[in-house]
Tab-separated table of C-alpha atoms and ligand atoms in Angstrom:
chain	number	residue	atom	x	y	z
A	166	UNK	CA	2.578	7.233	5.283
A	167	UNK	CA	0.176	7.334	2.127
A	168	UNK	CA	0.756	4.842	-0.533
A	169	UNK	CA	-1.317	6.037	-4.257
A	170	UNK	CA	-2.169	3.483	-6.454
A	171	UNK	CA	-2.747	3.891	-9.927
A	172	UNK	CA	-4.738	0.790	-11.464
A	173	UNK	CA	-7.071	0.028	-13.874
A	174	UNK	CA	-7.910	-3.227	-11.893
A	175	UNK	CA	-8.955	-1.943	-8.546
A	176	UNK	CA	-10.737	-4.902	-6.884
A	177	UNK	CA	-6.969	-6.966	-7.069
A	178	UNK	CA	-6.285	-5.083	-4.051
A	179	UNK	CA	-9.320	-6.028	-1.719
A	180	UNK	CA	-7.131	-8.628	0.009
A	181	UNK	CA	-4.125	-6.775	0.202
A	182	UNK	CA	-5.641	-4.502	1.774
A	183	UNK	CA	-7.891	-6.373	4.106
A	184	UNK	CA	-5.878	-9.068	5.647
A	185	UNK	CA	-2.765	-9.535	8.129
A	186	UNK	CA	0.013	-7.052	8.824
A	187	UNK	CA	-1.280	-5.002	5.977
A	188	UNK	CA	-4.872	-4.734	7.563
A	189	UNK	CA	-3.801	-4.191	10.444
A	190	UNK	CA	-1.891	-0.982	9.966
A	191	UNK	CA	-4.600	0.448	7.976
A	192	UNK	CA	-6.904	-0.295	10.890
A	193	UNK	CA	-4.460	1.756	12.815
A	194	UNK	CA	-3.862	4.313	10.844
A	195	UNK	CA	-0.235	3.792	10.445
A	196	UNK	CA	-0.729	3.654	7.156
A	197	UNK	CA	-2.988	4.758	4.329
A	198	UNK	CA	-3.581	2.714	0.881
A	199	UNK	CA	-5.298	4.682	-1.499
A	200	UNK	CA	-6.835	3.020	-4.956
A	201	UNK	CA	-7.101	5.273	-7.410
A	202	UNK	CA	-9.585	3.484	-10.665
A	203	UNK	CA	-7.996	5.251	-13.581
A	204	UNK	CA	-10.780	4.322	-15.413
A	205	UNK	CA	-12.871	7.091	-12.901
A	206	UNK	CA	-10.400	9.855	-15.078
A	207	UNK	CA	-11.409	8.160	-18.197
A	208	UNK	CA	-14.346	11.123	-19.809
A	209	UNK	CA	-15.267	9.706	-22.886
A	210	UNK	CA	-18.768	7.765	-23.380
A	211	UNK	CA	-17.019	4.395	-23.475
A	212	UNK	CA	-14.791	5.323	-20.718
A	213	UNK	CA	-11.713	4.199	-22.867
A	214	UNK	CA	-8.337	3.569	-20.900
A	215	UNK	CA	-6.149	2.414	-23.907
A	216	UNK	CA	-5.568	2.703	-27.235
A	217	UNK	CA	-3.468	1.389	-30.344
A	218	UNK	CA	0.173	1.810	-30.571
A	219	UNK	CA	1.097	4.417	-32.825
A	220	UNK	CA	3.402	2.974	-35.614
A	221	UNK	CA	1.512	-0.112	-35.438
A	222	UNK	CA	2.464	-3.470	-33.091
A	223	UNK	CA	1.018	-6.009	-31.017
A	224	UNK	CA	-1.020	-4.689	-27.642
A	225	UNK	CA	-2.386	-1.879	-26.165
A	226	UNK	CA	-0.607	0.971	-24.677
A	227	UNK	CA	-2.792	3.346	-21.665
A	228	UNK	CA	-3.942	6.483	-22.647
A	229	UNK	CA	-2.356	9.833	-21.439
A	230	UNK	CA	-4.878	11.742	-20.440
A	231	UNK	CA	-6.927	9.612	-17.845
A	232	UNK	CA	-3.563	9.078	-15.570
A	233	UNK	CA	-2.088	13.214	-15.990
A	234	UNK	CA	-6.146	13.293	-14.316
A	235	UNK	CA	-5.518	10.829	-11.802
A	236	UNK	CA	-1.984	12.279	-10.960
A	237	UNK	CA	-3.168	15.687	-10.301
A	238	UNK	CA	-5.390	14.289	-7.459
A	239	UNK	CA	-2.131	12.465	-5.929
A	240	UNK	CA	1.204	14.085	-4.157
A	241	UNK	CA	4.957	12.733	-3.343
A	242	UNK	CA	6.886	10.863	-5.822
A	243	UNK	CA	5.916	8.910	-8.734
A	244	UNK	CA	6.812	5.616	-9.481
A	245	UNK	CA	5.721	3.326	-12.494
A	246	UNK	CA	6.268	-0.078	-12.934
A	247	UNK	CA	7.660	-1.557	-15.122
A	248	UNK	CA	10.477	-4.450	-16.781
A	249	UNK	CA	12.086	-1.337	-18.089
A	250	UNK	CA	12.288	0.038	-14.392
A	251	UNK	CA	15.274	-0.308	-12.144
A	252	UNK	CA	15.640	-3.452	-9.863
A	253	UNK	CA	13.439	-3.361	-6.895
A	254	UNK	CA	15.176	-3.798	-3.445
A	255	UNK	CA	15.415	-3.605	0.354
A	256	UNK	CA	17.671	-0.675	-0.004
A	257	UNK	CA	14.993	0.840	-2.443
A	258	UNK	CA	12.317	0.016	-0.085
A	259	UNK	CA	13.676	1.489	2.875
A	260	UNK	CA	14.387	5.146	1.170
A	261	UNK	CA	10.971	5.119	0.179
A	262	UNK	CA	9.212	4.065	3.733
A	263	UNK	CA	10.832	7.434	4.369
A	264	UNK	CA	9.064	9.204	2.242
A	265	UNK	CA	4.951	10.621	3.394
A	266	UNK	CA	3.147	10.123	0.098
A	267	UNK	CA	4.390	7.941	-2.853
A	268	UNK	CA	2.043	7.452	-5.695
A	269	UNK	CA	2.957	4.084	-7.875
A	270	UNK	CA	1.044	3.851	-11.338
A	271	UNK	CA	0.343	0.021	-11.884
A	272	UNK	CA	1.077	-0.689	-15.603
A	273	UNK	CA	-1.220	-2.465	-17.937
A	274	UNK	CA	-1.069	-3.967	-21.427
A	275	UNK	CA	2.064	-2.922	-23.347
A	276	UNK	CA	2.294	-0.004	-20.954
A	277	UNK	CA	1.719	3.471	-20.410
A	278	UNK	CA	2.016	6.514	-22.511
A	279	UNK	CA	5.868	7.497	-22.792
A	280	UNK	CA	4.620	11.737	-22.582
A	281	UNK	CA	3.549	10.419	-18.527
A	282	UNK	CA	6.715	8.871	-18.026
A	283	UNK	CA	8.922	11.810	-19.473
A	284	UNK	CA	6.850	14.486	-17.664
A	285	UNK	CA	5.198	12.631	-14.363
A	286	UNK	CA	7.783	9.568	-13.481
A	287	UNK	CA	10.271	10.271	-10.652
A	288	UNK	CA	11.340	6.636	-10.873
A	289	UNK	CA	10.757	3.285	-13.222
A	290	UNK	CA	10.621	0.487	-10.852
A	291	UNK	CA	11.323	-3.559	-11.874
A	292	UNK	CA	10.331	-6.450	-9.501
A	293	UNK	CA	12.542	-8.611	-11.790
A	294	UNK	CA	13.874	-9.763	-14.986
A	295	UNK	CA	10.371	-11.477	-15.800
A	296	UNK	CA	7.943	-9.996	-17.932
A	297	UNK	CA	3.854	-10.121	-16.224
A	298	UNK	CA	0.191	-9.165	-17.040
A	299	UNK	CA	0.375	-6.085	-15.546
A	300	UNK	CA	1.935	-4.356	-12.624
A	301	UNK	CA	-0.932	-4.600	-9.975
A	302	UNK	CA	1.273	-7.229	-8.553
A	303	UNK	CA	4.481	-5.345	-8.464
A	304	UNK	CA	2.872	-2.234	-7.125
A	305	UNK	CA	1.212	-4.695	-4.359
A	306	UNK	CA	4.629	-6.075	-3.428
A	307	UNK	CA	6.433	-3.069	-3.437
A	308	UNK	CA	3.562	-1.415	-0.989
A	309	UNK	CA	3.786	-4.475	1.042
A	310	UNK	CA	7.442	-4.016	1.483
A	311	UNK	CA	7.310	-0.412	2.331
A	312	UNK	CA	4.690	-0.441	4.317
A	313	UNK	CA	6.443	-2.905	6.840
A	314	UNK	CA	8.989	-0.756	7.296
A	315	UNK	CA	6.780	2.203	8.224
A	316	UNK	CA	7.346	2.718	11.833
A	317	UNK	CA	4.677	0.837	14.156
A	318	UNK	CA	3.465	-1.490	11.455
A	319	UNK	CA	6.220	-4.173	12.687
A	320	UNK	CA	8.543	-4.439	15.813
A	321	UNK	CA	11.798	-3.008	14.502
A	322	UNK	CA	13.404	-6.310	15.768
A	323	UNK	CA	11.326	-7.973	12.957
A	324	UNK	CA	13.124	-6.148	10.348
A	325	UNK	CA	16.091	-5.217	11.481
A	326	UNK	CA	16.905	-9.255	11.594
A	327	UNK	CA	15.402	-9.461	7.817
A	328	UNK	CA	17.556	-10.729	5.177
A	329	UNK	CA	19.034	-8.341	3.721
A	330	UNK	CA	18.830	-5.579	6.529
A	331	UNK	CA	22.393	-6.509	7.378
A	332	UNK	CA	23.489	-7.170	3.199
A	333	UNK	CA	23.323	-10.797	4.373
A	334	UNK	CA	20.271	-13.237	4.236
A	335	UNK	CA	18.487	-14.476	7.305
A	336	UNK	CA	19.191	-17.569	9.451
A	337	UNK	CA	16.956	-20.268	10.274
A	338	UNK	CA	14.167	-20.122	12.335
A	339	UNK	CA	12.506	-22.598	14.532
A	340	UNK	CA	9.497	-22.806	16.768
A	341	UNK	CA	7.911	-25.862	19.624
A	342	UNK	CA	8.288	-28.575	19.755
A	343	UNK	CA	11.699	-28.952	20.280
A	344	UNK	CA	11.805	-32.402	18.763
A	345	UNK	CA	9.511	-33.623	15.961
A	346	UNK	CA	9.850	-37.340	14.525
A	347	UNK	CA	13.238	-37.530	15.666
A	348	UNK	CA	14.215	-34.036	14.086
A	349	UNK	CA	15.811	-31.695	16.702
A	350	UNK	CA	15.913	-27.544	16.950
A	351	UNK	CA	19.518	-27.010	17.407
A	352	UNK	CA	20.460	-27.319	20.816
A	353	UNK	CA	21.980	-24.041	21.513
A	354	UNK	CA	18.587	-22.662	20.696
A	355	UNK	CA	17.217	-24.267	24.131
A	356	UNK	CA	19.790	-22.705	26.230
A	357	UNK	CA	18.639	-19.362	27.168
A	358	UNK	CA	22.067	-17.890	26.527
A	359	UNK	CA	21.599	-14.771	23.933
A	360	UNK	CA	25.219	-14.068	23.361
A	361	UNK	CA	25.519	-17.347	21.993
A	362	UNK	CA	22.111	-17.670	20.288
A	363	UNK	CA	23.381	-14.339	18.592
A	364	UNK	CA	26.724	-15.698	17.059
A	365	UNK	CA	25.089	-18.649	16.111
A	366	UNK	CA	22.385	-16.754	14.004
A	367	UNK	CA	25.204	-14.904	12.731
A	368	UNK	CA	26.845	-17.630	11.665
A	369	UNK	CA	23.902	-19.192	10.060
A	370	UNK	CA	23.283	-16.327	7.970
A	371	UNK	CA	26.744	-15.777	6.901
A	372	UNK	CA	26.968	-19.343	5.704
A	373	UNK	CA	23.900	-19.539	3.939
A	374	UNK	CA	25.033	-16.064	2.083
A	375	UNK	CA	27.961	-17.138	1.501
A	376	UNK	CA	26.241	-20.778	-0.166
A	377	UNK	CA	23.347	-19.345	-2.153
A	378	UNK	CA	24.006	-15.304	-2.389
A	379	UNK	CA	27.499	-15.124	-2.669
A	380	UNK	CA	27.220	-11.923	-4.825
A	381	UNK	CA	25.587	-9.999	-1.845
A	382	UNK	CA	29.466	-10.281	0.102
A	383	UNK	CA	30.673	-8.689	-3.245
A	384	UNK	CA	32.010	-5.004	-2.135
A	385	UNK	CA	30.483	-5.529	1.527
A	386	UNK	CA	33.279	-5.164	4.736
A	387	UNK	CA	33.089	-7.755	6.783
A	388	UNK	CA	32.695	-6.674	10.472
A	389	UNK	CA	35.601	-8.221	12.799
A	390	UNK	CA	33.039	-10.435	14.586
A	391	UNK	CA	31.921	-12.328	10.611
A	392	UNK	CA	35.948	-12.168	9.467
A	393	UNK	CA	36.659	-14.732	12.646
A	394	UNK	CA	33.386	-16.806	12.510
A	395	UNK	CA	33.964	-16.958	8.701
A	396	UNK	CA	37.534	-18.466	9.467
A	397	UNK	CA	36.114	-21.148	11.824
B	202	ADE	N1	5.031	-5.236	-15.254
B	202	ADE	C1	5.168	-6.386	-15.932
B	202	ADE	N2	6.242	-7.063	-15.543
B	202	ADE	C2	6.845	-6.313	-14.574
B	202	ADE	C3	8.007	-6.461	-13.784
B	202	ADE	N3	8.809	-7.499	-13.888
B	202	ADE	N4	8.297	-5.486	-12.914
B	202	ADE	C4	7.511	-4.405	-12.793
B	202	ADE	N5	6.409	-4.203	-13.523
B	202	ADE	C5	6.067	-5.140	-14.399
């Protein structure tokens, strides 16, 4: 898969793309990250990536031209983002790990031109209700979250235990020792039996949805398996 990024801050993605999981893949060729510096479409002496709002207002809003440059050079769908934008998700994130080339424009400043939206945007994307410099770090944790899912990049174990895989969030993991200061990994952990190390983590994860998420078992069925271990 080929993940385009739009940015007028190129160098914030050096360590993205140079460390862990994420380095990894590229390494591999599972995966290809592509940084596009808008500021390389830019053709004026100055090389000029924003301008004044028309009608007047606080900020700067990024110029049309330079990105229609930088989108010709890009394929697949186009995603910008945004506060405006839709929530991100899992659910979001999986569709587009499907996808071979996405291309997502990181906004800057007040934004982008609205004519690139209305004629180049497939999809307005929102990493939350919070409002941040720019979207260099939404377009970093969206390709982060894709690119896991890309097949190879992670054992499909990994994933498929992730919270929110399943609609419910993920139970609690431990590693060795199996006793630290007096604190103890549950015991049914240590016995080597997977059927009940399964309904355990099961368990765990419905109870901590249930706790903290409850809104995530809104309109989900419960299997017949979570109905009775909900009832214990
Ligand atoms: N740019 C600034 N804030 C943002 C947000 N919450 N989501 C996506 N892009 C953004």
């Amino acid at each position: 898969m080929k993940i385009n990024i739009l940015t007028l801050f190129p160098e914030m993605f050096s360590g993205f793309k140079s460390e862990s999981i994420i380095g990894k893949a590229l390494e591999k060729n599972l995966l290809e990250i592509n940084i596009v510096n808008i500021r390389e479409f830019c053709y004026d002496k100055h090389k000029q990536a924003d301008d004044m709002p028309f009608g007047g207002g606080a900020g700067m809003v990024m110029k049309p031209e330079p990105l229609f440059r930088a989108l010709e050079t890009v394929k697949g769908k186009v995603i910008y983002t945004t506060p405006q934008g839709v929530r991100f998700n899992q659910k979001l994130a999986i569709e587009l790990a499907q996808e071979e080339e996405i291309t997502i424009i990181a906004g800057h400043y007040e934004g982008i031109d609205e004519r690139v939206v209305e004629s180049k945007v497939d999809l307005e994307v929102s990493i939350g209700d919070f409002v941040l410099t720019g979207g260099e770090l939404p377009a970093m944790m969206m390709a982060d979250c894709i690119a896991r899912l890309v097949p190879g990049v992670i054992k499909k174990e990994s994933y498929e235990n992730d919270s929110f895989f399943n609609g419910l969030l993920d139970y609690p993991h431990y590693t060795r020792p199996a006793e630290y200061e007096g604190m103890k990994v549950p015991e049914v952990l240590l016995s080597g039996h997977h059927k009940n190390i399964e309904t355990w983590r099961l368990k765990e994860s419905l109870k901590r949805t249930y706790l903290r998420r409850r809104d995530l078992l809104v309109g989900r069925e419960l299997s017949k398996e979570e109905k009775k271990l909900l009832a214990e």
